[in-house]
Coordinates of C-alpha atoms and ligand atoms in Angstrom, one line a residue:
M1 CA -209.3 -94.0 -42.5
D2 CA -208.6 -92.2 -45.8
Q3 CA -211.0 -94.4 -47.7
A4 CA -213.9 -93.8 -45.4
H5 CA -213.4 -90.0 -45.0
T6 CA -216.0 -89.0 -47.5
K7 CA -218.2 -92.1 -47.2
H8 CA -221.8 -91.7 -46.1
I9 CA -223.7 -94.5 -44.4
V10 CA -227.5 -94.7 -43.8
L11 CA -227.8 -96.7 -40.6
G12 CA -231.3 -98.3 -40.5
I13 CA -232.5 -99.4 -37.1
T14 CA -235.5 -101.8 -36.8
G15 CA -237.4 -102.8 -33.8
G16 CA -235.4 -105.4 -31.8
I17 CA -233.7 -105.3 -28.4
A18 CA -230.3 -105.2 -30.1
A19 CA -231.2 -101.7 -31.2
Y20 CA -229.3 -100.4 -28.2
K21 CA -226.1 -101.6 -29.9
A22 CA -226.8 -99.2 -32.8
A23 CA -225.8 -96.2 -30.7
E24 CA -222.3 -97.6 -30.2
L25 CA -222.1 -98.7 -33.8
A26 CA -223.0 -95.1 -35.0
R27 CA -220.2 -93.8 -32.7
L28 CA -217.6 -96.2 -34.0
L29 CA -218.5 -95.5 -37.6
I30 CA -218.1 -91.8 -37.1
K31 CA -214.8 -92.4 -35.3
Q32 CA -213.6 -94.3 -38.4
G33 CA -214.4 -91.3 -40.6
F34 CA -217.9 -92.1 -42.0
T35 CA -220.8 -89.7 -41.8
V36 CA -224.0 -91.4 -40.6
Q37 CA -227.6 -90.7 -41.2
V38 CA -230.0 -92.7 -39.1
A39 CA -233.4 -93.9 -40.3
M40 CA -235.6 -95.8 -37.8
T41 CA -238.7 -97.8 -38.1
E42 CA -241.6 -96.9 -35.7
A43 CA -241.0 -100.0 -33.7
A44 CA -237.3 -99.2 -33.3
T45 CA -238.2 -95.9 -31.6
H46 CA -239.6 -98.0 -28.7
F47 CA -236.2 -99.5 -28.1
I48 CA -233.9 -96.5 -28.5
T49 CA -234.9 -92.9 -28.9
P50 CA -234.3 -90.8 -32.1
A51 CA -232.9 -88.1 -29.8
T52 CA -230.1 -90.4 -28.7
M53 CA -229.2 -91.2 -32.4
Q54 CA -229.5 -87.6 -33.4
A55 CA -227.2 -86.5 -30.6
L56 CA -224.6 -89.1 -31.6
T57 CA -224.7 -88.5 -35.4
G58 CA -225.4 -84.8 -35.5
H59 CA -228.2 -85.3 -38.0
P60 CA -232.0 -85.4 -37.5
V61 CA -233.2 -89.0 -37.6
L62 CA -235.6 -90.1 -40.4
T63 CA -238.5 -91.9 -39.0
N64 CA -241.6 -91.0 -41.0
Q65 CA -241.9 -91.0 -44.8
W66 CA -244.4 -88.1 -44.5
Q67 CA -242.1 -85.8 -42.4
D68 CA -240.3 -84.4 -45.3
D69 CA -242.3 -81.6 -47.2
K70 CA -241.6 -82.9 -50.6
G71 CA -242.2 -86.5 -49.6
M72 CA -238.9 -87.5 -51.2
A73 CA -236.8 -88.4 -48.2
H74 CA -236.4 -92.0 -49.4
I75 CA -235.0 -91.0 -52.7
Q76 CA -232.7 -88.2 -51.5
S77 CA -231.3 -90.2 -48.6
S78 CA -230.6 -93.3 -50.6
R79 CA -228.9 -91.3 -53.4
V80 CA -226.3 -89.7 -51.1
A81 CA -225.6 -93.0 -49.3
N82 CA -222.5 -95.0 -50.1
A83 CA -224.1 -97.9 -48.3
I84 CA -227.2 -98.7 -46.3
V85 CA -226.6 -100.8 -43.1
I86 CA -229.6 -102.3 -41.3
A87 CA -228.5 -103.0 -37.7
P88 CA -230.4 -104.6 -36.1
A89 CA -232.5 -106.2 -38.8
T90 CA -235.5 -108.1 -37.4
A91 CA -237.0 -111.2 -39.0
D92 CA -240.0 -109.0 -40.1
F93 CA -237.8 -106.4 -41.8
I94 CA -235.7 -109.2 -43.5
A95 CA -239.0 -110.6 -44.9
K96 CA -239.9 -107.2 -46.2
L97 CA -236.5 -106.7 -47.9
A98 CA -236.7 -110.2 -49.5
N99 CA -240.1 -109.4 -51.0
G100 CA -239.4 -105.8 -52.0
L101 CA -242.1 -104.4 -49.7
A102 CA -242.0 -100.6 -49.1
D103 CA -244.6 -99.6 -46.6
D104 CA -242.5 -97.3 -44.4
L105 CA -239.6 -94.9 -44.8
L106 CA -236.7 -97.4 -44.1
S107 CA -238.0 -100.2 -46.4
T108 CA -238.8 -97.6 -49.1
L109 CA -235.3 -96.3 -48.8
C110 CA -233.8 -99.8 -49.2
L111 CA -235.9 -100.4 -52.3
A112 CA -235.0 -97.1 -53.8
R113 CA -231.2 -97.5 -53.2
N114 CA -228.5 -97.6 -55.8
C115 CA -225.7 -98.5 -53.3
P116 CA -224.7 -101.7 -51.4
L117 CA -227.0 -103.0 -48.6
L118 CA -225.5 -104.6 -45.5
V119 CA -227.8 -106.4 -43.1
A120 CA -227.1 -107.5 -39.5
P121 CA -229.8 -109.8 -38.4
A122 CA -230.9 -110.0 -34.7
M123 CA -233.7 -112.3 -33.5
N124 CA -234.7 -115.2 -31.3
Q125 CA -232.9 -118.4 -32.3
Q126 CA -236.2 -120.1 -33.3
M127 CA -237.2 -117.2 -35.5
W128 CA -233.8 -117.4 -37.2
A129 CA -234.1 -121.1 -37.7
N130 CA -237.6 -120.8 -39.1
A131 CA -237.8 -122.0 -42.7
A132 CA -239.4 -118.7 -43.8
T133 CA -236.6 -116.6 -42.3
Q134 CA -233.9 -118.9 -43.9
R135 CA -235.7 -118.7 -47.2
N136 CA -235.7 -114.9 -46.9
V137 CA -232.1 -114.7 -46.0
Q138 CA -231.2 -116.9 -49.0
Q139 CA -233.1 -114.5 -51.2
L140 CA -231.2 -111.5 -49.8
I141 CA -227.9 -113.3 -50.5
A142 CA -229.1 -114.1 -54.1
D143 CA -230.0 -110.4 -54.4
G144 CA -226.4 -109.3 -53.6
V145 CA -227.1 -108.1 -50.1
T146 CA -224.2 -108.6 -47.6
L147 CA -225.1 -110.5 -44.4
L148 CA -223.2 -109.5 -41.3
G149 CA -223.7 -112.3 -38.7
P150 CA -225.7 -113.3 -36.8
V151 CA -223.7 -115.2 -34.2
S152 CA -224.7 -117.8 -31.6
G153 CA -225.0 -116.9 -27.9
V154 CA -227.2 -116.0 -25.1
Q155 CA -230.3 -114.1 -26.2
A156 CA -232.3 -111.3 -24.5
C157 CA -235.2 -113.8 -24.0
G158 CA -232.9 -116.1 -22.0
E159 CA -232.6 -118.7 -24.7
E160 CA -229.3 -119.6 -26.3
G161 CA -228.6 -120.1 -30.0
M162 CA -228.1 -118.5 -33.4
G163 CA -229.6 -115.1 -33.9
R164 CA -227.5 -112.7 -31.7
M165 CA -226.4 -109.5 -33.5
L166 CA -222.7 -109.1 -33.9
E167 CA -221.2 -106.7 -31.4
A168 CA -220.8 -103.1 -32.5
G169 CA -217.0 -103.2 -32.8
Q170 CA -217.1 -106.2 -35.1
L171 CA -219.9 -104.6 -37.2
A172 CA -217.9 -101.4 -37.6
Q173 CA -214.9 -103.4 -38.7
D174 CA -216.9 -105.5 -41.2
I175 CA -218.6 -102.3 -42.6
A176 CA -215.2 -100.6 -43.1
A177 CA -213.9 -103.9 -44.7
A178 CA -216.8 -103.8 -47.3
F179 CA -215.5 -100.4 -48.5
Q180 CA -212.0 -101.6 -49.2
P181 CA -211.2 -101.8 -52.9
K182 CA -210.4 -105.4 -54.0
I183 CA -207.1 -104.4 -55.6
L184 CA -205.2 -107.5 -54.5
T185 CA -207.6 -110.1 -55.8
G186 CA -205.6 -113.1 -57.1
R187 CA -202.4 -111.9 -55.3
K188 CA -200.7 -114.0 -52.7
V189 CA -199.4 -112.2 -49.6
L190 CA -197.0 -113.8 -47.1
I191 CA -196.7 -112.2 -43.7
T192 CA -194.5 -112.9 -40.6
A193 CA -195.9 -111.7 -37.3
G194 CA -195.4 -111.8 -33.6
P195 CA -192.2 -112.5 -31.5
T196 CA -190.0 -115.5 -31.8
Y197 CA -189.0 -117.6 -28.8
E198 CA -185.5 -118.9 -28.5
A199 CA -185.1 -121.8 -26.0
I200 CA -182.4 -121.6 -23.4
D201 CA -183.4 -124.9 -21.8
A202 CA -186.5 -127.1 -21.4
V203 CA -188.5 -124.3 -19.7
R204 CA -186.7 -121.0 -20.3
G205 CA -186.2 -118.9 -23.3
I206 CA -185.5 -115.5 -24.9
T207 CA -188.4 -113.6 -26.4
N208 CA -189.6 -110.1 -26.7
R209 CA -192.8 -108.1 -26.0
S210 CA -194.2 -108.1 -29.5
S211 CA -198.0 -109.0 -29.3
G212 CA -198.4 -109.8 -33.0
K213 CA -201.3 -107.2 -33.3
M214 CA -199.8 -105.2 -36.1
G215 CA -199.0 -108.3 -38.2
Y216 CA -202.4 -109.8 -37.6
A217 CA -204.1 -106.5 -38.6
I218 CA -202.0 -106.5 -41.8
A219 CA -203.1 -110.0 -42.5
Q220 CA -206.7 -108.9 -42.1
A221 CA -206.2 -105.8 -44.2
A222 CA -204.6 -107.8 -47.0
R223 CA -207.6 -110.2 -46.9
E224 CA -210.0 -107.2 -47.2
L225 CA -208.2 -106.1 -50.3
G226 CA -208.9 -109.5 -51.9
A227 CA -205.5 -111.2 -51.4
K228 CA -204.8 -114.8 -50.5
V229 CA -202.9 -114.5 -47.2
T230 CA -200.4 -116.8 -45.4
L231 CA -199.5 -115.7 -42.0
V232 CA -196.4 -117.2 -40.4
S233 CA -196.8 -116.4 -36.7
G234 CA -194.6 -116.6 -33.7
P235 CA -196.3 -117.3 -30.3
T236 CA -199.1 -114.8 -29.7
A237 CA -202.4 -114.8 -27.7
L238 CA -204.4 -113.6 -30.7
A239 CA -207.2 -115.4 -32.5
H240 CA -206.3 -116.4 -36.1
P241 CA -207.4 -113.7 -38.6
H242 CA -210.5 -114.8 -40.5
G243 CA -209.7 -116.3 -43.9
A244 CA -205.9 -116.4 -43.6
Q245 CA -203.8 -119.6 -43.7
V246 CA -201.8 -119.5 -40.4
V247 CA -198.6 -121.4 -39.8
D248 CA -197.7 -121.3 -36.2
V249 CA -194.0 -121.4 -35.4
T250 CA -191.9 -120.8 -32.3
S251 CA -188.3 -120.0 -33.0
A252 CA -186.6 -117.8 -35.7
A253 CA -185.2 -120.9 -37.3
E254 CA -188.7 -122.4 -37.7
M255 CA -190.0 -119.1 -39.0
F256 CA -187.2 -119.0 -41.6
E257 CA -188.0 -122.6 -42.7
A258 CA -191.8 -121.8 -43.0
V259 CA -191.0 -118.7 -45.1
K260 CA -188.5 -120.5 -47.3
Q261 CA -191.0 -123.2 -48.1
R262 CA -193.7 -120.7 -49.1
V263 CA -191.9 -117.6 -50.5
S264 CA -191.7 -118.8 -54.2
D265 CA -195.4 -118.6 -54.3
A266 CA -195.8 -115.1 -52.9
D267 CA -196.3 -111.8 -54.8
I268 CA -195.8 -109.7 -51.7
F269 CA -193.8 -110.4 -48.5
I270 CA -194.4 -108.3 -45.4
A271 CA -192.0 -109.0 -42.5
V272 CA -193.7 -107.7 -39.4
A273 CA -192.3 -110.2 -37.0
A274 CA -190.0 -109.1 -34.2
V275 CA -187.5 -111.9 -34.9
A276 CA -184.9 -112.5 -32.2
D277 CA -181.6 -111.3 -33.4
Y278 CA -179.8 -114.1 -31.5
R279 CA -180.4 -117.6 -30.3
V280 CA -178.6 -119.7 -27.7
A281 CA -175.9 -121.7 -29.4
Q282 CA -176.6 -124.8 -27.4
A283 CA -180.0 -125.0 -25.8
S284 CA -180.1 -127.5 -23.0
E285 CA -182.7 -130.3 -23.4
Q286 CA -183.1 -130.4 -19.6
K287 CA -183.8 -127.6 -17.2
I288 CA -180.5 -126.0 -16.1
K289 CA -180.0 -126.4 -12.4
K290 CA -179.2 -123.4 -10.2
C291 CA -175.7 -123.3 -8.7
D292 CA -173.4 -120.6 -7.2
A293 CA -171.2 -120.4 -10.2
K294 CA -171.7 -117.8 -13.0
L295 CA -173.8 -119.0 -15.9
T296 CA -172.7 -117.9 -19.4
L297 CA -174.9 -118.3 -22.4
E298 CA -173.3 -118.2 -25.8
L299 CA -175.6 -116.4 -28.3
I300 CA -175.3 -116.8 -32.1
P301 CA -177.0 -114.6 -34.7
N302 CA -180.2 -115.7 -36.3
P303 CA -180.7 -115.6 -40.1
D304 CA -182.3 -112.4 -41.3
I305 CA -185.4 -113.7 -43.0
L306 CA -186.4 -110.4 -44.7
A307 CA -182.8 -109.8 -46.0
Y308 CA -182.8 -113.4 -47.4
V309 CA -186.2 -113.0 -49.2
A310 CA -185.3 -109.5 -50.5
A311 CA -182.1 -110.9 -52.0
L312 CA -183.8 -113.8 -53.9
P313 CA -183.4 -113.6 -57.7
D314 CA -187.1 -113.6 -58.2
A315 CA -188.0 -111.8 -54.9
P316 CA -191.6 -110.8 -54.2
F317 CA -192.4 -107.2 -53.4
C318 CA -190.9 -106.8 -49.9
V319 CA -192.1 -104.7 -47.1
G320 CA -190.0 -104.4 -43.9
F321 CA -190.7 -103.0 -40.5
A322 CA -188.3 -101.1 -38.3
A323 CA -189.0 -100.6 -34.6
E324 CA -186.5 -98.2 -33.1
S325 CA -186.2 -96.5 -29.8
E326 CA -184.5 -93.4 -31.2
N327 CA -183.2 -91.8 -34.4
L328 CA -186.2 -93.3 -36.3
R329 CA -185.7 -91.7 -39.7
E330 CA -181.9 -92.3 -39.9
Y331 CA -182.1 -95.9 -38.8
A332 CA -185.1 -96.7 -41.0
E333 CA -183.7 -95.3 -44.2
Q334 CA -180.4 -97.1 -43.5
K335 CA -182.3 -100.4 -43.0
R336 CA -184.3 -99.9 -46.2
R337 CA -181.1 -99.4 -48.1
T338 CA -179.1 -102.3 -46.6
K339 CA -182.0 -104.7 -47.0
K340 CA -182.8 -103.2 -50.5
L341 CA -186.5 -102.8 -49.7
P342 CA -189.0 -100.9 -51.9
L343 CA -191.0 -100.0 -48.8
L344 CA -190.3 -99.9 -45.1
A345 CA -192.7 -99.0 -42.2
A346 CA -191.0 -97.4 -39.2
N347 CA -192.3 -96.9 -35.7
L348 CA -191.0 -96.1 -32.3
A349 CA -190.9 -99.3 -30.3
Q350 CA -192.0 -97.6 -27.1
H351 CA -195.2 -96.4 -29.0
A352 CA -195.9 -99.7 -30.8
I353 CA -195.1 -102.8 -28.9
G354 CA -198.1 -104.4 -27.3
A355 CA -200.3 -101.3 -27.9
D356 CA -203.6 -101.2 -29.7
D357 CA -202.7 -97.9 -31.4
N358 CA -199.6 -96.9 -33.3
E359 CA -198.3 -94.4 -35.8
L360 CA -196.1 -95.2 -38.8
I361 CA -193.8 -93.4 -41.2
L362 CA -193.5 -95.2 -44.5
F363 CA -190.2 -94.8 -46.4
D364 CA -190.1 -95.5 -50.2
D365 CA -188.2 -94.3 -53.2
T366 CA -190.3 -91.1 -53.3
G367 CA -189.6 -90.1 -49.7
E368 CA -191.6 -90.5 -46.4
H369 CA -195.3 -90.7 -45.7
R370 CA -196.7 -90.2 -42.2
L371 CA -199.6 -92.4 -41.1
P372 CA -200.9 -90.6 -38.0
R373 CA -201.7 -92.3 -34.7
T374 CA -204.8 -94.6 -34.9
D375 CA -205.8 -98.2 -34.2
K376 CA -203.6 -100.9 -35.8
L377 CA -206.3 -102.1 -38.3
T378 CA -206.9 -98.7 -39.7
L379 CA -203.1 -98.2 -40.0
A380 CA -202.7 -101.7 -41.6
R381 CA -205.4 -100.7 -44.2
A382 CA -203.5 -97.5 -45.1
L383 CA -200.1 -99.3 -45.2
L384 CA -201.6 -102.1 -47.5
L385 CA -203.2 -99.6 -49.9
H386 CA -199.8 -97.8 -50.2
A387 CA -197.9 -101.2 -50.6
A388 CA -200.5 -102.4 -53.2
M389 CA -200.2 -99.1 -55.1
L390 CA -196.3 -99.5 -55.3
Y391 CA -196.6 -103.2 -56.1
R392 CA -199.0 -102.5 -59.0
K393 CA -196.8 -99.6 -60.3
G394 CA -193.7 -101.9 -60.2
K395 CA -195.7 -104.6 -62.2
S396 CA -196.8 -102.2 -64.8
K397 CA -193.3 -101.0 -65.6
Ligands
LIG1 O1 -182.7 -105.3 -38.8 P1 -184.0 -105.3 -38.0 O2 -184.2 -106.5 -37.2 O3 -184.3 -104.1 -37.2 O4 -185.1 -105.3 -39.2 C1 -186.4 -105.4 -39.0 C2 -187.1 -106.0 -40.1 O5 -186.5 -107.2 -40.6 C3 -188.5 -106.4 -39.8 O6 -189.3 -106.3 -41.0 C4 -188.3 -107.9 -39.4 O7 -189.5 -108.6 -39.5 C5 -187.3 -108.3 -40.3 N1 -186.4 -109.4 -39.7 C6 -186.4 -110.6 -40.2 N2 -185.5 -111.6 -39.7 C7 -184.6 -111.2 -38.7 C8 -184.6 -109.9 -38.2 C9 -185.5 -109.0 -38.7 O8 -187.1 -110.9 -41.1 N3 -183.8 -112.2 -38.2

């Protein structure tokens, strides 16, 4: 992730059983390009050893405010941090933060910071529900601290309820999201995603292997940049992206209608859907019965949604996708010219469809830009930053 490459996070671990998740969190943050300095409370060292965290991060772990010769570890470490993340944050540590207490290295570091503070609470459901904890949490929010979770679920003590720490994967995503510049605030982004399903009869149809993952990742990345997102989605197995308005459709015709109804409001249109090129001319309402004779289906072309939008007199900034199985560059450039798109993202279908990772080549008026192989959300963030930059440039002309 370009944005994160030079970003430095102080990961504060306090004494709760969820401390074991901090090891995976550190690993995922480093994988995303962050550098991580761990600081642990004394209680946390009873749950996970500093040696584990040191081995994962490559940096000695800060545990004791007196270990540094000059006694200034809290100032130095907080000055180089781009953010401090407390995961897990116990009820006790949240109470300290809410009251500005500084009686150990980690709480001192938080008080001395001049960077954002993100806190992932983890505690028993009764402790979370306690009026004192709720008061402290409200105080943190009022102080501008970002709360990550908690969520409801089974707890280490065997009880069930609110207070479970978010899983490491979700925390890593939320932390990276907090670093995204809010450059699309106030902008409306319309996205198509997933496959379409063209009915043959009551039970059969023509579709493709698109999972919708890339389009959904783009919806999330656009939200992170501050945009208002509408996602027109063909049938997928994915959970709706948080904060986006989702319009579920089945066929290309339905997708076209949904886009036509909403496009006049959009500043940016990103066509990620793998729209079926053809539909059955006359879909049968009943299931077609098997017989010995040949069955011929007549297929007629579907409307090209992206080409329609790009040709509108007051078209939004349009981004297209091209999934090819060969001659990627040639076909992609040709597609960009024919559909008159300022930006097109091309990938090899055999690398992209259904996979969690992908690589893209972006084509625009200045040439091509490679986005190397990584997970689809990281790619989506890089693509969106590029698109937002071109969009803003176009607006300022
Ligand atoms: O021409 P081709 O189908 O390869 O173009 C792919 C791009 O066009 C993608 O951005 C896709 O979402 C969009 N498209 C569309 N409507 C279609 C076919 C493709 O919006 N009927």
